[in-house]
Amino acid sequence: MRGITRRVALVVMLASVMVPTIARAQDATPVAAGEVILATTTSTADSGLLDALAPLFLAETGLTLKPIAVGSGAALEMGEKGEADVLLVHSPAAEEEFMANGFGTDRKTVMYNDFVIVGPEDDPAKIADAPDAAAAMAAIAAAGSPFVSRGDDSGTHNLEKKLWKAASITPDGAWYVESGSGMADTLRIANEQQAYTISDRGTWLAQGDAIDLPILFEGGKALQNIYHVILLNPENGERINSEAGAAFMAFLLEPETQQVIAEFGVEEFGQPLFTPCAEDSCFAPATPEATPAA
Amino acid sequence: MSEIVQGIGEAWQLLISGDPEVWSIAWLSLRVSLSATLIALLIGVPIGTVIALHEHPGKTAVVGAVHAGMALPPVVAGLVVSILLWRSGPLGQWGLLYTPSAMVIAQAVIATPIVTGLTYAAVSGLDPRYRLQLAALGASGPATAWALLREAHVALIAAVVAGFGAVISEVGAAMMVGGNIKGQTRVLTTATVLEVNRGHFATAIALSTILLILVYAVTLGLTIVQRRR
């Protein structure tokens, strides 16, 4: 019988671990009350910004932030289906279509950073001399130099497609590789193959010494990476918590949060990862437009 | 290469310094995976036993389905559970998505076929004469099953180890239904992916090392139970 005693003891041990998990889950069941589901992009989550903002948001509003990091395409899809309360995305053309279709009730600029074109040190396609981003892409295609695309309908992928379109090129051939992965993975694949790719600056900075792909082209309006917060239309899903979503939107735009965004990343990377820009404040007419790198 | 050495050093430091975040992540990993394994046991052992003890024409197809379930990709389990738990899904009113409970459900879906299949194998592998003997002694159905399971306990503990190992190490479903939310649903595997994406390779190795230590501790406990009768 000792065997049975021991087995019973094991089950009791397992149950003592399991019961609190289930009990805790039940505590959290009131769906909308204390939390806000934010569908967002991998770049905001991977940078650690949302982990930094969540406790501030909780302290200020008593709401628990649940950031779900997917590509911008998937985040907009979640918004359409009412699977989130608020979005933080960076895919302007897709966002405008989303708003035009009535899926969102409000959309505001939060912050921006920029995309950079990185590639092998010796720059075989000579993109550093290109006059603009589309010309840089055209040079890569003309040289047939390897290029790694996200290929995942993310904000970065959409920007890349826009640049190909501007250069009147349909990327195709052995030189054009689709990773189907997030930004960090795509950078590492490009690094292994010593290929060109487009990255948001934050993710590129975060890779540090792990990759050997310098920035070869930067600057210009075409490479601006603007993040918008979108409040969802409660008509698209009965469980959308618009109140909590609006609280998060207000939180992102208030001066204290904008200051946190401005300082985020300085400690680790020696430079900020995002420039705050509540409601387009940074795009005032006086702001000189960034010029392409020479 | 230096990242691995540095990472193991960092793991050691995180463990002795008692970093509260790492401990809570490790504790959540353990809680979620043990809960899922227990559910898989409660479902898989009876089903596996029943399949093993009953002969019928469709048996091969049933066992084949269980075996196919053992190869269910975690990301598929995660996707199906997500769709069921979506706000717009059939179980949306429970509000379980992006909670540890959702992770337990998805992992139980992954572990149950594994436990079922290995229980079937364990019970089928017993000497048939033992069963005949039990029948001759007039043992009832449940009593027979219980005696057979006791006889097969070494293989059954192996089923528990396989189920637990499959779920504590998976990342696809945990990421999809949990969302890797800091302080709520971040477990060792999803935290490792995040640290890799952040370029913190040594921290990722540290978390992996802690995961391996945890897995060793649990499987060692199960092995002790397995080896003593």
Short mmCIF file of C-alpha atoms in Angstrom, two decimals:
data_model
loop_
_atom_site.label_atom_id
_atom_site.label_comp_id
_atom_site.label_asym_id
_atom_site.label_seq_id
_atom_site.Cartn_x
_atom_site.Cartn_y
_atom_site.Cartn_z
CA MET A 1 0.00 0.00 0.00
CA ARG A 2 2.98 2.30 0.40
CA GLY A 3 2.99 2.82 -3.34
CA ILE A 4 -0.55 4.12 -3.25
CA THR A 5 0.22 6.45 -0.35
CA ARG A 6 3.06 7.90 -2.31
CA ARG A 7 0.97 8.32 -5.42
CA VAL A 8 -1.81 10.01 -3.46
CA ALA A 9 0.81 12.31 -1.97
CA LEU A 10 1.97 13.17 -5.48
CA VAL A 11 -1.55 13.99 -6.63
CA VAL A 12 -2.12 16.16 -3.54
CA MET A 13 1.16 17.93 -4.29
CA LEU A 14 0.14 18.58 -7.88
CA ALA A 15 -3.32 19.71 -6.82
CA SER A 16 -1.90 22.16 -4.31
CA VAL A 17 -0.01 23.76 -7.17
CA MET A 18 -2.93 23.68 -9.54
CA VAL A 19 -5.81 24.87 -7.36
CA PRO A 20 -4.37 28.34 -6.72
CA THR A 21 -3.86 28.79 -10.47
CA ILE A 22 -7.50 28.07 -11.21
CA ALA A 23 -8.71 30.08 -8.21
CA ARG A 24 -6.64 33.04 -9.29
CA ALA A 25 -8.01 32.77 -12.80
CA GLN A 26 -11.53 32.98 -11.44
CA ASP A 27 -10.64 36.13 -9.54
CA ALA A 28 -9.60 37.66 -12.83
CA THR A 29 -12.77 36.62 -14.63
CA PRO A 30 -14.77 39.89 -14.62
CA VAL A 31 -13.91 40.50 -18.24
CA ALA A 32 -13.73 44.19 -18.80
CA ALA A 33 -13.46 45.65 -15.33
CA GLY A 34 -9.80 46.13 -14.56
CA GLU A 35 -7.87 45.56 -17.75
CA VAL A 36 -7.23 46.89 -21.19
CA ILE A 37 -6.06 44.69 -24.06
CA LEU A 38 -3.64 46.52 -26.32
CA ALA A 39 -2.89 44.95 -29.68
CA THR A 40 0.43 46.31 -30.83
CA THR A 41 3.52 45.70 -32.92
CA THR A 42 6.53 43.62 -32.06
CA SER A 43 8.80 46.66 -32.18
CA THR A 44 7.10 48.42 -29.25
CA ALA A 45 7.01 45.25 -27.18
CA ASP A 46 10.52 43.98 -28.02
CA SER A 47 12.00 47.37 -27.18
CA GLY A 48 10.67 47.00 -23.62
CA LEU A 49 8.73 50.29 -23.82
CA LEU A 50 5.39 48.72 -22.93
CA ASP A 51 6.85 46.83 -19.99
CA ALA A 52 8.06 50.22 -18.77
CA LEU A 53 4.72 51.97 -19.33
CA ALA A 54 2.43 49.26 -17.90
CA PRO A 55 3.19 49.89 -14.20
CA LEU A 56 2.81 53.68 -14.68
CA PHE A 57 -0.55 53.14 -16.36
CA LEU A 58 -1.67 50.83 -13.55
CA ALA A 59 -0.61 53.36 -10.91
CA GLU A 60 -2.46 56.17 -12.63
CA THR A 61 -5.70 54.46 -13.67
CA GLY A 62 -5.88 51.22 -11.72
CA LEU A 63 -6.18 49.39 -15.06
CA THR A 64 -3.95 46.45 -15.94
CA LEU A 65 -2.37 46.80 -19.37
CA LYS A 66 -2.27 43.61 -21.43
CA PRO A 67 -0.05 44.28 -24.44
CA ILE A 68 -0.32 41.61 -27.10
CA ALA A 69 2.61 41.93 -29.50
CA VAL A 70 1.80 40.92 -33.05
CA GLY A 71 2.56 42.58 -36.39
CA SER A 72 0.63 45.73 -37.27
CA GLY A 73 -1.40 43.72 -39.79
CA ALA A 74 -2.48 41.22 -37.14
CA ALA A 75 -3.11 44.02 -34.62
CA LEU A 76 -5.49 45.76 -37.05
CA GLU A 77 -7.18 42.42 -37.69
CA MET A 78 -7.68 41.98 -33.93
CA GLY A 79 -9.14 45.49 -33.82
CA GLU A 80 -11.56 44.68 -36.61
CA LYS A 81 -12.81 41.63 -34.75
CA GLY A 82 -13.06 43.44 -31.44
CA GLU A 83 -10.42 41.22 -29.83
CA ALA A 84 -8.66 44.22 -28.31
CA ASP A 85 -9.68 47.51 -26.67
CA VAL A 86 -7.10 49.81 -28.23
CA LEU A 87 -4.30 49.59 -30.83
CA LEU A 88 -0.80 51.02 -31.05
CA VAL A 89 0.39 50.47 -34.61
CA HIS A 90 2.67 51.82 -37.32
CA SER A 91 1.19 51.07 -40.71
CA PRO A 92 -0.30 54.39 -41.88
CA ALA A 93 -1.91 53.29 -45.16
CA ALA A 94 -3.56 50.25 -43.56
CA GLU A 95 -4.61 52.40 -40.59
CA GLU A 96 -6.30 54.94 -42.82
CA GLU A 97 -8.24 52.18 -44.53
CA PHE A 98 -9.15 50.80 -41.10
CA MET A 99 -10.50 54.20 -40.03
CA ALA A 100 -12.31 54.71 -43.34
CA ASN A 101 -14.09 51.39 -42.81
CA GLY A 102 -15.37 52.63 -39.45
CA PHE A 103 -13.47 50.15 -37.29
CA GLY A 104 -11.91 52.91 -35.22
CA THR A 105 -13.44 55.97 -33.62
CA ASP A 106 -10.28 57.99 -32.97
CA ARG A 107 -6.66 57.89 -34.13
CA LYS A 108 -3.83 59.99 -32.74
CA THR A 109 -0.09 60.20 -33.33
CA VAL A 110 1.89 59.07 -30.27
CA MET A 111 5.53 58.99 -31.26
CA TYR A 112 7.85 58.19 -34.12
CA ASN A 113 11.23 56.82 -34.91
CA ASP A 114 12.65 55.86 -38.25
CA PHE A 115 13.46 52.92 -40.44
CA VAL A 116 16.99 52.34 -41.63
CA ILE A 117 18.33 50.28 -44.50
CA VAL A 118 21.16 48.10 -43.25
CA GLY A 119 23.46 45.78 -45.13
CA PRO A 120 26.96 44.40 -45.54
CA GLU A 121 29.79 46.74 -44.62
CA ASP A 122 31.22 46.91 -48.17
CA ASP A 123 27.79 47.93 -49.58
CA PRO A 124 27.96 46.00 -52.88
CA ALA A 125 24.87 47.79 -54.30
CA LYS A 126 26.30 51.20 -53.34
CA ILE A 127 23.07 52.36 -51.71
CA ALA A 128 24.82 54.86 -49.45
CA ASP A 129 25.02 57.19 -52.47
CA ALA A 130 21.31 56.90 -53.35
CA PRO A 131 19.31 60.14 -53.39
CA ASP A 132 16.30 58.63 -51.61
CA ALA A 133 15.06 55.39 -50.06
CA ALA A 134 13.29 54.18 -53.22
CA ALA A 135 16.49 54.71 -55.22
CA ALA A 136 18.41 52.75 -52.60
CA MET A 137 15.97 49.85 -53.02
CA ALA A 138 16.27 50.11 -56.81
CA ALA A 139 20.06 49.91 -56.49
CA ILE A 140 19.78 46.71 -54.42
CA ALA A 141 17.46 45.15 -57.03
CA ALA A 142 19.67 46.27 -59.93
CA ALA A 143 22.76 44.78 -58.31
CA GLY A 144 20.85 41.59 -57.44
CA SER A 145 22.27 41.83 -53.92
CA PRO A 146 20.53 39.59 -51.37
CA PHE A 147 17.67 41.33 -49.54
CA VAL A 148 15.71 39.81 -46.65
CA SER A 149 12.07 40.86 -46.44
CA ARG A 150 9.85 40.35 -43.38
CA GLY A 151 7.13 39.03 -45.67
CA ASP A 152 4.58 39.12 -42.83
CA ASP A 153 2.30 42.12 -43.56
CA SER A 154 3.82 43.96 -40.61
CA GLY A 155 4.22 47.73 -40.63
CA THR A 156 7.84 47.28 -41.69
CA HIS A 157 6.86 44.93 -44.50
CA ASN A 158 4.21 47.40 -45.69
CA LEU A 159 6.79 50.17 -45.75
CA GLU A 160 9.13 47.96 -47.74
CA LYS A 161 6.37 47.20 -50.26
CA LYS A 162 5.66 50.92 -50.55
CA LEU A 163 9.32 51.59 -51.38
CA TRP A 164 9.38 48.87 -54.06
CA LYS A 165 6.26 50.39 -55.53
CA ALA A 166 7.82 53.86 -55.51
CA ALA A 167 10.81 52.41 -57.34
CA SER A 168 8.47 50.60 -59.81
CA ILE A 169 10.06 47.25 -58.99
CA THR A 170 8.41 43.90 -58.34
CA PRO A 171 10.99 42.14 -56.17
CA ASP A 172 11.48 38.63 -57.42
CA GLY A 173 14.34 36.23 -57.88
CA ALA A 174 16.91 34.35 -55.86
CA TRP A 175 18.25 37.57 -54.30
CA TYR A 176 14.89 38.33 -52.64
CA VAL A 177 14.40 36.28 -49.47
CA GLU A 178 11.22 36.32 -47.35
CA SER A 179 11.89 35.47 -43.72
CA GLY A 180 8.29 35.39 -42.48
CA SER A 181 9.70 36.29 -39.07
CA GLY A 182 9.80 39.20 -36.67
CA MET A 183 12.28 42.06 -36.97
CA ALA A 184 14.96 40.66 -34.67
CA ASP A 185 14.94 37.28 -36.41
CA THR A 186 14.97 38.93 -39.81
CA LEU A 187 18.00 41.01 -38.86
CA ARG A 188 19.86 37.91 -37.75
CA ILE A 189 18.97 36.09 -40.98
CA ALA A 190 20.20 39.08 -43.00
CA ASN A 191 23.35 39.08 -40.88
CA GLU A 192 24.07 35.41 -41.56
CA GLN A 193 23.53 35.89 -45.29
CA GLN A 194 25.23 39.31 -45.32
CA ALA A 195 22.11 40.66 -47.02
CA TYR A 196 20.36 44.00 -47.00
CA THR A 197 17.19 44.54 -44.99
CA ILE A 198 14.99 47.31 -43.59
CA SER A 199 14.62 47.63 -39.83
CA ASP A 200 13.15 50.05 -37.37
CA ARG A 201 16.04 51.77 -35.63
CA GLY A 202 15.07 50.51 -32.16
CA THR A 203 15.24 46.81 -33.01
CA TRP A 204 18.49 47.36 -34.94
CA LEU A 205 20.03 49.14 -31.93
CA ALA A 206 18.87 46.40 -29.60
CA GLN A 207 20.83 43.79 -31.55
CA GLY A 208 24.05 45.64 -30.80
CA ASP A 209 27.20 43.63 -31.40
CA ALA A 210 25.20 40.52 -32.25
CA ILE A 211 24.92 41.62 -35.87
CA ASP A 212 27.43 43.06 -38.26
CA LEU A 213 25.19 45.11 -40.55
CA PRO A 214 25.82 48.85 -40.46
CA ILE A 215 23.22 51.45 -41.39
CA LEU A 216 23.84 52.24 -45.06
CA PHE A 217 20.89 54.48 -45.77
CA GLU A 218 18.82 56.60 -43.41
CA GLY A 219 16.73 59.75 -43.30
CA GLY A 220 14.01 61.15 -45.48
CA LYS A 221 10.30 61.27 -45.05
CA ALA A 222 9.80 57.88 -46.69
CA LEU A 223 11.57 56.16 -43.81
CA GLN A 224 9.63 57.85 -41.04
CA ASN A 225 8.02 55.32 -38.72
CA ILE A 226 5.00 56.88 -37.07
CA TYR A 227 3.06 55.15 -34.29
CA HIS A 228 -0.63 55.87 -33.88
CA VAL A 229 -2.97 54.91 -31.08
CA ILE A 230 -6.40 53.87 -32.37
CA LEU A 231 -9.54 53.71 -30.28
CA LEU A 232 -11.84 50.93 -31.44
CA ASN A 233 -15.45 51.29 -32.46
CA PRO A 234 -17.52 49.46 -29.81
CA GLU A 235 -19.97 48.49 -32.53
CA ASN A 236 -17.44 45.95 -33.81
CA GLY A 237 -17.53 43.78 -30.71
CA GLU A 238 -19.77 43.77 -27.71
CA ARG A 239 -16.85 43.17 -25.36
CA ILE A 240 -14.71 46.09 -26.47
CA ASN A 241 -13.98 48.15 -23.37
CA SER A 242 -13.91 51.62 -24.93
CA GLU A 243 -13.61 53.36 -21.61
CA ALA A 244 -10.42 51.50 -20.75
CA GLY A 245 -9.15 52.00 -24.31
CA ALA A 246 -9.78 55.74 -24.07
CA ALA A 247 -7.97 55.82 -20.72
CA PHE A 248 -4.90 54.26 -22.36
CA MET A 249 -5.06 56.68 -25.28
CA ALA A 250 -5.21 59.64 -22.88
CA PHE A 251 -2.37 58.17 -20.84
CA LEU A 252 -0.10 57.84 -23.91
CA LEU A 253 -0.70 61.44 -24.92
CA GLU A 254 -0.25 63.16 -21.57
CA PRO A 255 3.01 65.10 -21.07
CA GLU A 256 4.37 62.86 -18.28
CA THR A 257 4.10 59.72 -20.44
CA GLN A 258 5.54 61.54 -23.45
CA GLN A 259 8.54 62.43 -21.28
CA VAL A 260 9.00 58.76 -20.32
CA ILE A 261 8.90 57.85 -24.04
CA ALA A 262 11.49 60.57 -24.81
CA GLU A 263 13.90 59.14 -22.25
CA PHE A 264 13.27 55.48 -22.94
CA GLY A 265 16.34 53.65 -24.21
CA VAL A 266 18.87 56.35 -23.39
CA GLU A 267 20.24 54.38 -20.48
CA GLU A 268 20.75 51.18 -22.46
CA PHE A 269 21.57 52.43 -25.97
CA GLY A 270 22.89 55.91 -25.35
CA GLN A 271 20.07 57.34 -27.46
CA PRO A 272 16.27 57.38 -27.29
CA LEU A 273 14.41 54.75 -29.30
CA PHE A 274 11.31 56.88 -29.92
CA THR A 275 10.57 60.58 -30.28
CA PRO A 276 7.34 61.59 -28.55
CA CYS A 277 4.87 63.33 -30.81
CA ALA A 278 1.49 63.57 -29.08
CA GLU A 279 -1.16 64.58 -31.60
CA ASP A 280 1.42 65.53 -34.24
CA SER A 281 3.04 68.16 -31.98
CA CYS A 282 6.44 67.31 -33.46
CA PHE A 283 5.29 67.78 -37.06
CA ALA A 284 4.63 71.51 -36.69
CA PRO A 285 5.42 73.38 -39.93
CA ALA A 286 8.63 74.74 -38.40
CA THR A 287 10.12 71.22 -38.12
CA PRO A 288 12.65 70.92 -40.92
CA GLU A 289 12.21 67.76 -42.92
CA ALA A 290 14.99 65.27 -42.46
CA THR A 291 17.28 65.11 -45.45
CA PRO A 292 18.57 61.91 -46.98
CA ALA A 293 22.01 60.84 -45.86
CA ALA A 294 24.66 61.85 -48.31
CA MET B 1 30.10 31.00 -27.54
CA SER B 2 30.96 33.51 -24.81
CA GLU B 3 27.22 34.20 -24.43
CA ILE B 4 26.67 30.65 -23.16
CA VAL B 5 29.32 30.89 -20.45
CA GLN B 6 28.19 34.40 -19.55
CA GLY B 7 24.56 33.23 -19.54
CA ILE B 8 25.20 30.33 -17.19
CA GLY B 9 27.00 32.73 -14.87
CA GLU B 10 24.06 35.12 -15.08
CA ALA B 11 21.63 32.26 -14.32
CA TRP B 12 23.60 31.46 -11.20
CA GLN B 13 23.52 35.10 -10.12
CA LEU B 14 19.78 35.41 -10.79
CA LEU B 15 19.15 32.29 -8.73
CA ILE B 16 21.26 33.22 -5.71
CA SER B 17 20.19 36.85 -5.71
CA GLY B 18 16.57 35.67 -5.68
CA ASP B 19 15.54 38.10 -8.42
CA PRO B 20 11.79 38.37 -7.77
CA GLU B 21 10.86 38.70 -11.46
CA VAL B 22 12.76 35.57 -12.47
CA TRP B 23 11.31 33.61 -9.57
CA SER B 24 7.76 34.64 -10.42
CA ILE B 25 8.31 33.70 -14.08
CA ALA B 26 9.76 30.33 -13.09
CA TRP B 27 6.95 29.72 -10.58
CA LEU B 28 4.31 30.53 -13.21
CA SER B 29 5.97 28.15 -15.70
CA LEU B 30 5.88 25.40 -13.10
CA ARG B 31 2.31 26.09 -12.00
CA VAL B 32 0.91 26.26 -15.53
CA SER B 33 2.73 23.16 -16.78
CA LEU B 34 2.01 21.03 -13.70
CA SER B 35 -1.67 22.01 -13.80
CA ALA B 36 -1.85 21.13 -17.49
CA THR B 37 -0.07 17.81 -16.85
CA LEU B 38 -2.47 16.96 -14.03
CA ILE B 39 -5.49 17.67 -16.25
CA ALA B 40 -3.90 15.58 -19.01
CA LEU B 41 -3.45 12.73 -16.52
CA LEU B 42 -7.04 12.90 -15.30
CA ILE B 43 -8.29 12.70 -18.89
CA GLY B 44 -5.56 10.70 -20.63
CA VAL B 45 -5.04 7.81 -18.20
CA PRO B 46 -8.70 6.64 -18.15
CA ILE B 47 -9.06 7.08 -21.92
CA GLY B 48 -5.77 5.32 -22.66
CA THR B 49 -6.74 2.45 -20.35
CA VAL B 50 -10.18 2.06 -21.89
CA ILE B 51 -8.70 2.05 -25.40
CA ALA B 52 -6.16 -0.59 -24.40
CA LEU B 53 -8.66 -2.88 -22.71
CA HIS B 54 -11.41 -2.91 -25.33
CA GLU B 55 -11.16 -4.68 -28.67
CA HIS B 56 -13.37 -3.37 -31.46
CA PRO B 57 -13.10 -2.99 -35.27
CA GLY B 58 -12.32 0.73 -35.13
CA LYS B 59 -9.53 0.37 -32.59
CA THR B 60 -6.67 0.90 -35.05
CA ALA B 61 -8.25 4.13 -36.29
CA VAL B 62 -8.76 5.37 -32.71
CA VAL B 63 -5.20 4.56 -31.66
CA GLY B 64 -3.95 6.16 -34.87
CA ALA B 65 -5.85 9.34 -34.04
CA VAL B 66 -4.33 9.42 -30.54
CA HIS B 67 -0.87 8.91 -32.01
CA ALA B 68 -1.46 11.73 -34.49
CA GLY B 69 -2.53 13.90 -31.54
CA MET B 70 0.85 13.22 -29.94
CA ALA B 71 2.37 15.07 -32.89
CA LEU B 72 -0.04 18.03 -32.60
CA PRO B 73 2.05 21.16 -33.11
CA PRO B 74 1.72 23.38 -30.01
CA VAL B 75 1.05 26.38 -32.22
CA VAL B 76 -2.00 24.62 -33.70
CA ALA B 77 -3.30 23.84 -30.21
CA GLY B 78 -2.67 27.47 -29.32
CA LEU B 79 -4.49 28.74 -32.38
CA VAL B 80 -7.56 26.57 -31.82
CA VAL B 81 -7.76 27.45 -28.13
CA SER B 82 -7.31 31.16 -29.03
CA ILE B 83 -10.16 31.07 -31.50
CA LEU B 84 -12.42 29.35 -28.95
CA LEU B 85 -11.49 31.89 -26.26
CA TRP B 86 -11.65 34.99 -28.46
CA ARG B 87 -14.13 37.58 -27.31
CA SER B 88 -16.07 36.82 -30.48
CA GLY B 89 -15.56 33.07 -29.99
CA PRO B 90 -17.92 30.56 -28.36
CA LEU B 91 -16.21 30.81 -24.95
CA GLY B 92 -15.55 34.54 -25.17
CA GLN B 93 -17.74 35.44 -22.22
CA TRP B 94 -15.30 33.70 -19.88
CA GLY B 95 -12.66 36.33 -20.61
CA LEU B 96 -9.89 33.76 -20.29
CA LEU B 97 -7.64 34.70 -23.21
CA TYR B 98 -4.27 36.13 -22.12
CA THR B 99 -4.56 34.60 -18.65
CA PRO B 100 -2.64 31.68 -17.09
CA SER B 101 -5.86 29.62 -17.28
CA ALA B 102 -5.82 29.89 -21.07
CA MET B 103 -2.24 28.62 -21.04
CA VAL B 104 -3.25 25.68 -18.84
CA ILE B 105 -6.06 24.81 -21.26
CA ALA B 106 -3.82 24.98 -24.35
CA GLN B 107 -1.07 22.97 -22.68
CA ALA B 108 -3.58 20.38 -21.46
CA VAL B 109 -4.71 19.99 -25.08
CA ILE B 110 -1.08 19.35 -26.04
CA ALA B 111 -0.30 16.94 -23.18
CA THR B 112 -3.52 14.88 -23.16
CA PRO B 113 -2.84 12.89 -26.38
CA ILE B 114 0.71 12.22 -25.19
CA VAL B 115 -0.49 10.84 -21.85
CA THR B 116 -3.31 8.94 -23.57
CA GLY B 117 -1.01 7.35 -26.14
CA LEU B 118 1.64 6.35 -23.62
CA THR B 119 -0.99 5.01 -21.19
CA TYR B 120 -2.40 2.90 -24.02
CA ALA B 121 1.09 1.59 -24.77
CA ALA B 122 1.79 0.92 -21.09
CA VAL B 123 -1.42 -1.03 -20.49
CA SER B 124 -1.23 -2.87 -23.83
CA GLY B 125 2.34 -3.89 -23.06
CA LEU B 126 1.38 -5.81 -19.92
CA ASP B 127 1.48 -9.58 -19.97
CA PRO B 128 -2.03 -10.66 -21.07
CA ARG B 129 -1.93 -13.56 -18.61
CA TYR B 130 -2.00 -11.03 -15.75
CA ARG B 131 -5.32 -9.74 -16.99
CA LEU B 132 -6.72 -13.26 -17.38
CA GLN B 133 -5.59 -13.99 -13.84
CA LEU B 134 -7.42 -10.92 -12.55
CA ALA B 135 -10.53 -11.95 -14.42
CA ALA B 136 -10.28 -15.45 -12.97
CA LEU B 137 -10.09 -13.93 -9.50
CA GLY B 138 -13.38 -12.19 -10.30
CA ALA B 139 -12.06 -8.63 -10.26
CA SER B 140 -14.51 -5.99 -11.47
CA GLY B 141 -13.75 -3.73 -14.46
CA PRO B 142 -12.48 -0.73 -12.46
CA ALA B 143 -10.58 -3.01 -10.08
CA THR B 144 -8.92 -4.70 -13.04
CA ALA B 145 -7.99 -1.35 -14.54
CA TRP B 146 -6.56 -0.13 -11.24
CA ALA B 147 -4.48 -3.31 -10.82
CA LEU B 148 -3.20 -3.02 -14.40
CA LEU B 149 -2.26 0.64 -13.93
CA ARG B 150 -0.37 -0.26 -10.76
CA GLU B 151 1.45 -2.93 -12.68
CA ALA B 152 2.31 -0.46 -15.44
CA HIS B 153 3.37 2.35 -13.11
CA VAL B 154 6.91 2.63 -14.49
CA ALA B 155 5.59 3.32 -17.99
CA LEU B 156 2.85 5.60 -16.60
CA ILE B 157 5.37 7.82 -14.82
CA ALA B 158 7.20 7.96 -18.15
CA ALA B 159 3.91 9.22 -19.65
CA VAL B 160 3.76 11.96 -17.00
CA VAL B 161 7.37 12.94 -17.71
CA ALA B 162 6.68 13.08 -21.45
CA GLY B 163 3.53 15.17 -20.99
CA PHE B 164 5.17 17.58 -18.57
CA GLY B 165 8.28 17.83 -20.74
CA ALA B 166 6.21 18.65 -23.80
CA VAL B 167 4.33 21.51 -22.16
CA ILE B 168 6.97 23.19 -20.01
CA SER B 169 9.25 23.44 -23.04
CA GLU B 170 6.72 24.67 -25.61
CA VAL B 171 6.56 28.29 -26.60
CA GLY B 172 4.09 28.60 -29.51
CA ALA B 173 0.86 28.03 -27.60
CA ALA B 174 2.04 29.86 -24.47
CA MET B 175 2.87 32.90 -26.58
CA MET B 176 -0.39 32.80 -28.52
CA VAL B 177 -2.92 32.28 -25.71
CA GLY B 178 -0.89 33.93 -22.95
CA GLY B 179 0.51 36.91 -24.84
CA ASN B 180 3.80 36.97 -22.87
CA ILE B 181 2.48 39.74 -20.61
CA LYS B 182 4.97 40.82 -17.98
CA GLY B 183 3.93 39.80 -14.49
CA GLN B 184 0.86 37.93 -15.75
CA THR B 185 1.53 35.35 -18.44
CA ARG B 186 5.28 35.55 -19.05
CA VAL B 187 6.81 32.11 -18.59
CA LEU B 188 10.41 30.95 -19.00
CA THR B 189 10.08 29.97 -22.66
CA THR B 190 8.30 33.13 -23.82
CA ALA B 191 10.65 35.29 -21.74
CA THR B 192 13.56 33.55 -23.48
CA VAL B 193 12.14 34.42 -26.91
CA LEU B 194 11.67 38.03 -25.84
CA GLU B 195 15.24 38.32 -24.56
CA VAL B 196 16.54 36.85 -27.83
CA ASN B 197 14.50 39.45 -29.75
CA ARG B 198 15.95 42.15 -27.54
CA GLY B 199 19.45 40.93 -28.32
CA HIS B 200 20.05 39.95 -24.67
CA PHE B 201 21.51 36.56 -25.52
CA ALA B 202 23.20 35.95 -22.19
CA THR B 203 19.95 36.63 -20.31
CA ALA B 204 18.17 34.25 -22.69
CA ILE B 205 20.73 31.55 -21.88
CA ALA B 206 20.28 32.31 -18.17
CA LEU B 207 16.52 31.79 -18.43
CA SER B 208 17.04 28.58 -20.42
CA THR B 209 19.44 27.32 -17.76
CA ILE B 210 16.85 28.00 -15.06
CA LEU B 211 14.27 26.15 -17.16
CA LEU B 212 16.56 23.14 -17.45
CA ILE B 213 17.24 23.15 -13.70
CA LEU B 214 13.49 23.29 -13.05
CA VAL B 215 12.79 20.46 -15.48
CA TYR B 216 15.54 18.38 -13.90
CA ALA B 217 14.14 18.94 -10.40
CA VAL B 218 10.62 17.90 -11.42
CA THR B 219 11.64 14.90 -13.48
CA LEU B 220 14.04 13.80 -10.73
CA GLY B 221 11.10 13.84 -8.31
CA LEU B 222 9.04 11.77 -10.74
CA THR B 223 11.95 9.38 -11.28
CA ILE B 224 12.22 8.80 -7.52
CA VAL B 225 8.52 7.93 -7.45
CA GLN B 226 9.03 5.71 -10.49
CA ARG B 227 11.94 3.75 -9.05
CA ARG B 228 10.46 3.11 -5.61
CA ARG B 229 7.37 1.03 -5.57
#
